[in-house]
Short mmCIF file of N, CA and C in Angstrom, two decimals:
data_model
loop_
_atom_site.label_atom_id
_atom_site.label_comp_id
_atom_site.label_asym_id
_atom_site.label_seq_id
_atom_site.Cartn_x
_atom_site.Cartn_y
_atom_site.Cartn_z
N ALA A 1 129.04 101.22 54.68
CA ALA A 1 127.95 101.00 55.62
C ALA A 1 126.65 100.82 54.86
N ALA A 2 125.81 99.95 55.35
CA ALA A 2 124.53 99.69 54.72
C ALA A 2 123.54 100.80 55.07
N ASN A 3 122.69 101.11 54.12
CA ASN A 3 121.63 102.09 54.35
C ASN A 3 120.32 101.34 54.52
N TRP A 4 119.65 101.52 55.65
CA TRP A 4 118.37 100.86 55.85
C TRP A 4 117.38 101.87 56.39
N PRO A 5 116.19 101.94 55.91
CA PRO A 5 115.76 101.21 54.73
C PRO A 5 116.31 101.85 53.45
N PRO A 6 116.34 101.07 52.38
CA PRO A 6 116.94 101.56 51.14
C PRO A 6 116.22 102.76 50.54
N GLN A 7 117.02 103.62 49.95
CA GLN A 7 116.53 104.77 49.21
C GLN A 7 116.58 104.44 47.72
N ALA A 8 116.05 105.33 46.90
CA ALA A 8 116.09 105.15 45.45
C ALA A 8 116.44 106.47 44.80
N PHE A 9 117.10 106.40 43.65
CA PHE A 9 117.47 107.60 42.90
C PHE A 9 116.91 107.48 41.49
N ASP A 10 116.38 108.59 40.97
CA ASP A 10 115.86 108.65 39.61
C ASP A 10 116.63 109.72 38.84
N PRO A 11 117.51 109.30 37.91
CA PRO A 11 118.27 110.29 37.15
C PRO A 11 117.40 111.19 36.28
N ALA A 12 116.22 110.72 35.88
CA ALA A 12 115.34 111.54 35.04
C ALA A 12 114.79 112.74 35.81
N THR A 13 114.48 112.57 37.09
CA THR A 13 113.95 113.68 37.90
C THR A 13 115.05 114.37 38.69
N GLY A 14 116.20 113.70 38.86
CA GLY A 14 117.26 114.25 39.70
C GLY A 14 116.92 114.19 41.18
N LEU A 15 116.01 113.27 41.54
CA LEU A 15 115.57 113.19 42.92
C LEU A 15 116.02 111.90 43.59
N LEU A 16 116.37 112.03 44.86
CA LEU A 16 116.65 110.90 45.74
C LEU A 16 115.41 110.71 46.59
N TYR A 17 114.83 109.51 46.58
CA TYR A 17 113.62 109.20 47.34
C TYR A 17 114.03 108.47 48.61
N VAL A 18 113.64 109.03 49.75
CA VAL A 18 114.09 108.52 51.05
C VAL A 18 112.89 108.20 51.94
N PRO A 19 112.86 107.01 52.54
CA PRO A 19 111.85 106.76 53.57
C PRO A 19 112.30 107.48 54.84
N ALA A 20 111.59 108.52 55.22
CA ALA A 20 112.00 109.37 56.34
C ALA A 20 111.01 109.25 57.49
N VAL A 21 111.49 109.53 58.69
CA VAL A 21 110.63 109.54 59.88
C VAL A 21 110.99 110.76 60.71
N ASP A 22 110.00 111.60 60.99
CA ASP A 22 110.16 112.70 61.92
C ASP A 22 109.62 112.21 63.26
N ALA A 23 110.48 112.18 64.28
CA ALA A 23 110.04 111.66 65.57
C ALA A 23 111.01 112.08 66.66
N TYR A 24 110.54 111.95 67.87
CA TYR A 24 111.38 112.11 69.05
C TYR A 24 111.56 110.73 69.66
N SER A 25 112.68 110.53 70.32
CA SER A 25 112.92 109.26 70.99
C SER A 25 113.44 109.51 72.40
N ILE A 26 113.14 108.57 73.26
CA ILE A 26 113.72 108.56 74.60
C ILE A 26 114.69 107.39 74.62
N TYR A 27 115.94 107.67 75.01
CA TYR A 27 116.97 106.64 75.05
C TYR A 27 117.22 106.21 76.48
N TYR A 28 117.35 104.91 76.67
CA TYR A 28 117.58 104.34 77.99
C TYR A 28 118.93 103.64 78.00
N LEU A 29 119.74 103.93 79.01
CA LEU A 29 121.01 103.25 79.21
C LEU A 29 120.73 101.92 79.91
N THR A 30 121.04 100.81 79.23
CA THR A 30 120.75 99.49 79.82
C THR A 30 122.01 98.65 80.01
N ASP A 31 123.11 99.05 79.39
CA ASP A 31 124.36 98.30 79.51
C ASP A 31 125.41 99.25 80.08
N THR A 32 125.69 99.12 81.37
CA THR A 32 126.65 100.02 82.02
C THR A 32 128.04 99.42 82.14
N SER A 33 128.31 98.35 81.40
CA SER A 33 129.64 97.73 81.44
C SER A 33 130.67 98.67 80.80
N PRO A 34 131.98 98.45 81.09
CA PRO A 34 133.02 99.32 80.53
C PRO A 34 133.06 99.32 79.00
N LYS A 35 132.67 98.23 78.36
CA LYS A 35 132.65 98.15 76.90
C LYS A 35 131.25 97.70 76.45
N PRO A 36 130.30 98.62 76.46
CA PRO A 36 128.93 98.23 76.11
C PRO A 36 128.80 97.85 74.63
N ALA A 37 127.85 96.98 74.38
CA ALA A 37 127.57 96.58 73.00
C ALA A 37 126.66 97.62 72.36
N GLY A 38 126.91 97.93 71.10
CA GLY A 38 126.06 98.90 70.39
C GLY A 38 126.11 100.25 71.04
N PHE A 39 124.95 100.88 71.22
CA PHE A 39 124.92 102.19 71.87
C PHE A 39 124.53 102.06 73.34
N ALA A 40 124.62 100.87 73.89
CA ALA A 40 124.46 100.60 75.32
C ALA A 40 123.06 100.83 75.84
N GLY A 41 122.09 100.67 74.99
CA GLY A 41 120.74 100.87 75.49
C GLY A 41 119.68 100.56 74.46
N ARG A 42 118.55 101.19 74.66
CA ARG A 42 117.43 101.04 73.74
C ARG A 42 116.70 102.36 73.68
N ASP A 43 115.82 102.48 72.70
CA ASP A 43 115.06 103.71 72.60
C ASP A 43 113.58 103.42 72.38
N ASP A 44 112.76 104.35 72.77
CA ASP A 44 111.33 104.31 72.51
C ASP A 44 111.00 105.52 71.64
N MET A 45 110.51 105.25 70.43
CA MET A 45 110.16 106.33 69.52
C MET A 45 108.76 106.83 69.88
N LEU A 46 108.62 108.13 69.97
CA LEU A 46 107.34 108.74 70.33
C LEU A 46 106.64 109.28 69.08
N GLU A 47 105.49 108.73 68.78
CA GLU A 47 104.65 109.11 67.65
C GLU A 47 105.45 109.46 66.39
N PRO A 48 105.99 108.45 65.75
CA PRO A 48 106.74 108.70 64.52
C PRO A 48 105.82 109.13 63.37
N HIS A 49 106.28 110.08 62.58
CA HIS A 49 105.55 110.59 61.42
C HIS A 49 106.36 110.24 60.17
N PRO A 50 106.05 109.10 59.54
CA PRO A 50 106.84 108.67 58.37
C PRO A 50 106.38 109.34 57.08
N SER A 51 107.27 109.34 56.11
CA SER A 51 106.96 109.88 54.79
C SER A 51 107.94 109.31 53.77
N VAL A 52 107.59 109.46 52.52
CA VAL A 52 108.57 109.33 51.44
C VAL A 52 108.93 110.76 51.10
N THR A 53 110.21 111.07 51.15
CA THR A 53 110.68 112.43 50.91
C THR A 53 111.57 112.43 49.69
N ALA A 54 111.29 113.35 48.77
CA ALA A 54 112.08 113.49 47.54
C ALA A 54 113.04 114.67 47.71
N ILE A 55 114.32 114.38 47.56
CA ILE A 55 115.36 115.39 47.77
C ILE A 55 116.11 115.61 46.46
N ALA A 56 116.24 116.86 46.05
CA ALA A 56 117.03 117.20 44.86
C ALA A 56 118.50 116.96 45.20
N TYR A 57 119.14 116.02 44.52
CA TYR A 57 120.48 115.61 44.93
C TYR A 57 121.52 116.70 44.71
N ARG A 58 121.31 117.61 43.79
CA ARG A 58 122.30 118.68 43.55
C ARG A 58 122.26 119.78 44.60
N THR A 59 121.08 120.03 45.17
CA THR A 59 120.93 121.14 46.11
C THR A 59 120.66 120.68 47.54
N GLY A 60 120.16 119.45 47.71
CA GLY A 60 119.78 118.97 49.02
C GLY A 60 118.43 119.48 49.48
N LYS A 61 117.72 120.21 48.62
CA LYS A 61 116.41 120.74 49.00
C LYS A 61 115.33 119.68 48.82
N ILE A 62 114.38 119.71 49.75
CA ILE A 62 113.25 118.79 49.66
C ILE A 62 112.31 119.30 48.58
N ARG A 63 112.07 118.46 47.58
CA ARG A 63 111.17 118.82 46.47
C ARG A 63 109.73 118.52 46.84
N TRP A 64 109.49 117.36 47.45
CA TRP A 64 108.15 117.02 47.92
C TRP A 64 108.25 115.99 49.02
N ARG A 65 107.15 115.88 49.76
CA ARG A 65 107.06 114.91 50.85
C ARG A 65 105.66 114.32 50.82
N HIS A 66 105.56 112.99 50.80
CA HIS A 66 104.27 112.31 50.86
C HIS A 66 104.18 111.68 52.24
N ALA A 67 103.37 112.28 53.10
CA ALA A 67 103.28 111.84 54.50
C ALA A 67 102.32 110.67 54.64
N PHE A 68 102.63 109.77 55.58
CA PHE A 68 101.77 108.66 55.95
C PHE A 68 101.23 108.92 57.35
N ARG A 69 100.24 108.14 57.75
CA ARG A 69 99.73 108.25 59.12
C ARG A 69 100.83 107.89 60.12
N PRO A 70 100.77 108.42 61.33
CA PRO A 70 101.79 108.07 62.32
C PRO A 70 101.90 106.57 62.51
N GLY A 71 103.11 106.11 62.71
CA GLY A 71 103.39 104.69 62.89
C GLY A 71 104.76 104.37 62.35
N ILE A 72 105.05 103.08 62.25
CA ILE A 72 106.36 102.63 61.78
C ILE A 72 106.17 101.76 60.56
N SER A 73 106.96 102.04 59.54
CA SER A 73 106.99 101.23 58.32
C SER A 73 108.43 100.85 58.05
N PHE A 74 108.67 99.60 57.67
CA PHE A 74 110.03 99.14 57.43
C PHE A 74 110.32 98.96 55.95
N SER A 75 109.48 99.51 55.11
CA SER A 75 109.65 99.35 53.67
C SER A 75 110.67 100.35 53.14
N GLY A 76 111.44 99.89 52.17
CA GLY A 76 112.30 100.79 51.43
C GLY A 76 111.50 101.40 50.29
N VAL A 77 112.19 102.11 49.41
CA VAL A 77 111.56 102.83 48.31
C VAL A 77 112.14 102.33 46.99
N LEU A 78 111.27 102.15 45.99
CA LEU A 78 111.66 101.75 44.65
C LEU A 78 111.20 102.82 43.67
N SER A 79 112.11 103.31 42.82
CA SER A 79 111.70 104.21 41.75
C SER A 79 111.87 103.48 40.42
N THR A 80 110.99 103.78 39.48
CA THR A 80 111.02 103.10 38.19
C THR A 80 111.25 104.11 37.07
N ALA A 81 111.69 103.62 35.93
CA ALA A 81 111.90 104.47 34.76
C ALA A 81 110.57 105.02 34.24
N GLY A 82 109.47 104.42 34.63
CA GLY A 82 108.15 104.90 34.22
C GLY A 82 107.63 106.05 35.05
N GLY A 83 108.44 106.59 35.96
CA GLY A 83 108.03 107.75 36.75
C GLY A 83 107.15 107.43 37.94
N VAL A 84 107.30 106.20 38.47
CA VAL A 84 106.50 105.77 39.62
C VAL A 84 107.45 105.39 40.76
N VAL A 85 107.07 105.78 41.98
CA VAL A 85 107.81 105.42 43.18
C VAL A 85 106.90 104.52 44.01
N PHE A 86 107.41 103.35 44.42
CA PHE A 86 106.65 102.41 45.25
C PHE A 86 107.23 102.39 46.66
N ALA A 87 106.34 102.29 47.66
CA ALA A 87 106.77 102.16 49.06
C ALA A 87 105.62 101.56 49.86
N GLY A 88 105.94 101.09 51.05
CA GLY A 88 104.92 100.61 51.98
C GLY A 88 104.60 101.70 52.97
N ASP A 89 103.33 101.78 53.37
CA ASP A 89 102.95 102.78 54.37
C ASP A 89 102.61 102.11 55.70
N THR A 90 102.15 102.90 56.64
CA THR A 90 101.86 102.41 57.99
C THR A 90 100.48 101.77 58.10
N GLN A 91 99.67 101.83 57.05
CA GLN A 91 98.32 101.29 57.07
C GLN A 91 98.22 99.97 56.32
N HIS A 92 99.37 99.29 56.15
CA HIS A 92 99.46 97.98 55.48
C HIS A 92 99.27 98.08 53.97
N ASP A 93 99.54 99.24 53.41
CA ASP A 93 99.37 99.45 51.97
C ASP A 93 100.70 99.44 51.22
N LEU A 94 100.64 98.95 49.99
CA LEU A 94 101.69 99.22 49.01
C LEU A 94 101.17 100.40 48.22
N VAL A 95 101.96 101.47 48.15
CA VAL A 95 101.51 102.69 47.47
C VAL A 95 102.40 102.97 46.27
N ALA A 96 101.78 103.54 45.24
CA ALA A 96 102.50 104.01 44.06
C ALA A 96 102.32 105.52 44.01
N LEU A 97 103.45 106.23 43.92
CA LEU A 97 103.44 107.69 43.93
C LEU A 97 104.01 108.21 42.62
N ASP A 98 103.55 109.39 42.21
CA ASP A 98 104.12 110.06 41.05
C ASP A 98 105.52 110.55 41.41
N ALA A 99 106.52 110.13 40.64
CA ALA A 99 107.91 110.45 40.97
C ALA A 99 108.21 111.95 40.92
N ALA A 100 107.54 112.68 40.05
CA ALA A 100 107.83 114.10 39.91
C ALA A 100 107.21 114.95 41.01
N GLY A 101 105.99 114.61 41.46
CA GLY A 101 105.30 115.46 42.41
C GLY A 101 104.86 114.82 43.70
N GLY A 102 104.91 113.49 43.80
CA GLY A 102 104.59 112.80 45.03
C GLY A 102 103.12 112.49 45.25
N SER A 103 102.27 112.79 44.27
CA SER A 103 100.85 112.48 44.46
C SER A 103 100.61 110.98 44.39
N SER A 104 99.57 110.53 45.09
CA SER A 104 99.23 109.12 45.13
C SER A 104 98.58 108.71 43.81
N LEU A 105 99.11 107.64 43.21
CA LEU A 105 98.56 107.12 41.96
C LEU A 105 97.70 105.88 42.19
N TRP A 106 98.07 105.08 43.20
CA TRP A 106 97.42 103.79 43.42
C TRP A 106 97.88 103.26 44.77
N HIS A 107 97.03 102.45 45.41
CA HIS A 107 97.44 101.74 46.61
C HIS A 107 96.59 100.50 46.76
N VAL A 108 97.14 99.53 47.48
CA VAL A 108 96.41 98.31 47.77
C VAL A 108 96.76 97.87 49.18
N ASN A 109 95.74 97.45 49.96
CA ASN A 109 95.98 96.98 51.31
C ASN A 109 96.42 95.53 51.27
N LEU A 110 97.53 95.23 51.94
CA LEU A 110 98.11 93.88 51.93
C LEU A 110 97.78 93.10 53.20
N GLY A 111 97.11 93.71 54.15
CA GLY A 111 96.75 93.02 55.37
C GLY A 111 97.84 93.01 56.43
N ASP A 112 99.04 93.45 56.07
CA ASP A 112 100.16 93.55 57.01
C ASP A 112 101.12 94.59 56.44
N THR A 113 102.01 95.09 57.27
CA THR A 113 102.94 96.12 56.83
C THR A 113 103.96 95.56 55.85
N PRO A 114 104.14 96.19 54.68
CA PRO A 114 105.20 95.75 53.77
C PRO A 114 106.54 95.77 54.50
N SER A 115 107.29 94.68 54.35
CA SER A 115 108.50 94.50 55.16
C SER A 115 109.80 94.54 54.35
N ASN A 116 109.72 94.83 53.07
CA ASN A 116 110.92 94.91 52.27
C ASN A 116 110.77 96.03 51.25
N THR A 117 111.83 96.30 50.54
CA THR A 117 111.75 97.22 49.43
C THR A 117 111.07 96.51 48.28
N PRO A 118 110.03 97.11 47.68
CA PRO A 118 109.42 96.47 46.52
C PRO A 118 110.46 96.27 45.42
N ILE A 119 110.27 95.22 44.62
CA ILE A 119 111.17 94.99 43.48
C ILE A 119 110.34 94.95 42.21
N THR A 120 110.98 95.20 41.11
CA THR A 120 110.30 95.15 39.82
C THR A 120 111.16 94.40 38.83
N TYR A 121 110.50 93.76 37.90
CA TYR A 121 111.18 93.06 36.82
C TYR A 121 110.24 92.99 35.63
N SER A 122 110.79 92.63 34.49
CA SER A 122 110.01 92.57 33.25
C SER A 122 110.19 91.22 32.59
N VAL A 123 109.09 90.67 32.07
CA VAL A 123 109.12 89.42 31.32
C VAL A 123 108.36 89.67 30.02
N ASP A 124 109.03 89.48 28.91
CA ASP A 124 108.41 89.69 27.59
C ASP A 124 107.73 91.05 27.48
N GLY A 125 108.36 92.08 28.03
CA GLY A 125 107.84 93.43 27.93
C GLY A 125 106.77 93.79 28.95
N ARG A 126 106.38 92.86 29.81
CA ARG A 126 105.37 93.13 30.83
C ARG A 126 106.06 93.34 32.17
N GLN A 127 105.71 94.44 32.86
CA GLN A 127 106.36 94.78 34.12
C GLN A 127 105.59 94.21 35.30
N PHE A 128 106.35 93.69 36.28
CA PHE A 128 105.79 93.12 37.51
C PHE A 128 106.40 93.85 38.70
N VAL A 129 105.62 93.95 39.79
CA VAL A 129 106.10 94.51 41.05
C VAL A 129 105.79 93.48 42.13
N VAL A 130 106.78 93.21 42.99
CA VAL A 130 106.64 92.20 44.05
C VAL A 130 107.04 92.84 45.38
N VAL A 131 106.27 92.52 46.44
CA VAL A 131 106.58 93.01 47.77
C VAL A 131 106.12 91.97 48.79
N ALA A 132 106.82 91.90 49.91
CA ALA A 132 106.44 91.01 51.01
C ALA A 132 105.71 91.80 52.08
N ALA A 133 104.75 91.14 52.73
CA ALA A 133 104.05 91.72 53.87
C ALA A 133 103.69 90.57 54.79
N GLY A 134 104.13 90.66 56.04
CA GLY A 134 103.91 89.54 56.96
C GLY A 134 104.64 88.32 56.43
N LEU A 135 103.93 87.20 56.32
CA LEU A 135 104.53 85.96 55.79
C LEU A 135 104.17 85.73 54.33
N ASP A 136 103.58 86.72 53.69
CA ASP A 136 103.10 86.56 52.32
C ASP A 136 103.92 87.39 51.34
N LEU A 137 103.93 86.92 50.10
CA LEU A 137 104.59 87.62 48.99
C LEU A 137 103.51 87.98 47.98
N TYR A 138 103.45 89.25 47.59
CA TYR A 138 102.43 89.73 46.67
C TYR A 138 103.08 90.17 45.37
N GLY A 139 102.47 89.80 44.26
CA GLY A 139 102.94 90.20 42.95
C GLY A 139 101.84 90.90 42.18
N PHE A 140 102.22 91.96 41.49
CA PHE A 140 101.27 92.74 40.69
C PHE A 140 101.87 92.90 39.30
N ALA A 141 101.01 92.89 38.29
CA ALA A 141 101.47 93.04 36.92
C ALA A 141 100.77 94.22 36.27
N LEU A 142 101.52 94.95 35.48
CA LEU A 142 100.91 96.00 34.65
C LEU A 142 100.19 95.32 33.50
N PRO A 143 99.25 96.00 32.88
CA PRO A 143 98.55 95.39 31.75
C PRO A 143 99.53 94.96 30.67
N GLU A 144 99.12 93.95 29.90
CA GLU A 144 99.97 93.47 28.80
C GLU A 144 100.22 94.61 27.82
N PRO A 145 101.42 94.67 27.25
CA PRO A 145 101.70 95.73 26.28
C PRO A 145 100.83 95.57 25.03
N VAL A 146 100.45 96.71 24.47
CA VAL A 146 99.65 96.71 23.24
C VAL A 146 100.61 96.64 22.07
N HIS A 147 100.34 95.71 21.15
CA HIS A 147 101.23 95.56 19.98
C HIS A 147 100.57 96.12 18.75
#
């Protein structure tokens, strides 16, 4: 089964980073046929409280939680070997968090909610991060390596 939105695991910290939402929902039965499609209805989420939550994979205990303002974000989570976790928040930001403690390191407003899991790649030793928001694709580069 597919996991959406995607989580990330960092073997260096032993943490699983999960885009989580604490919320209540009201479910409505809309398909009363003998063999309904899906769960036979729809739901309305009431004031969702999203976060990136770091879970110790060996114990299942929550190590830290970085909460966002109430709302809905469809971004997954990316963890990097450099100790940074990237995710989209509900305020149209791409955020970079400290992988060990969850503190905010950096953010940039993209003008729309990030709609995918950020990706990273390296070219000639320089790291890039790319994320989509709305109909646009944004790319960011770390400073050139010092030789």
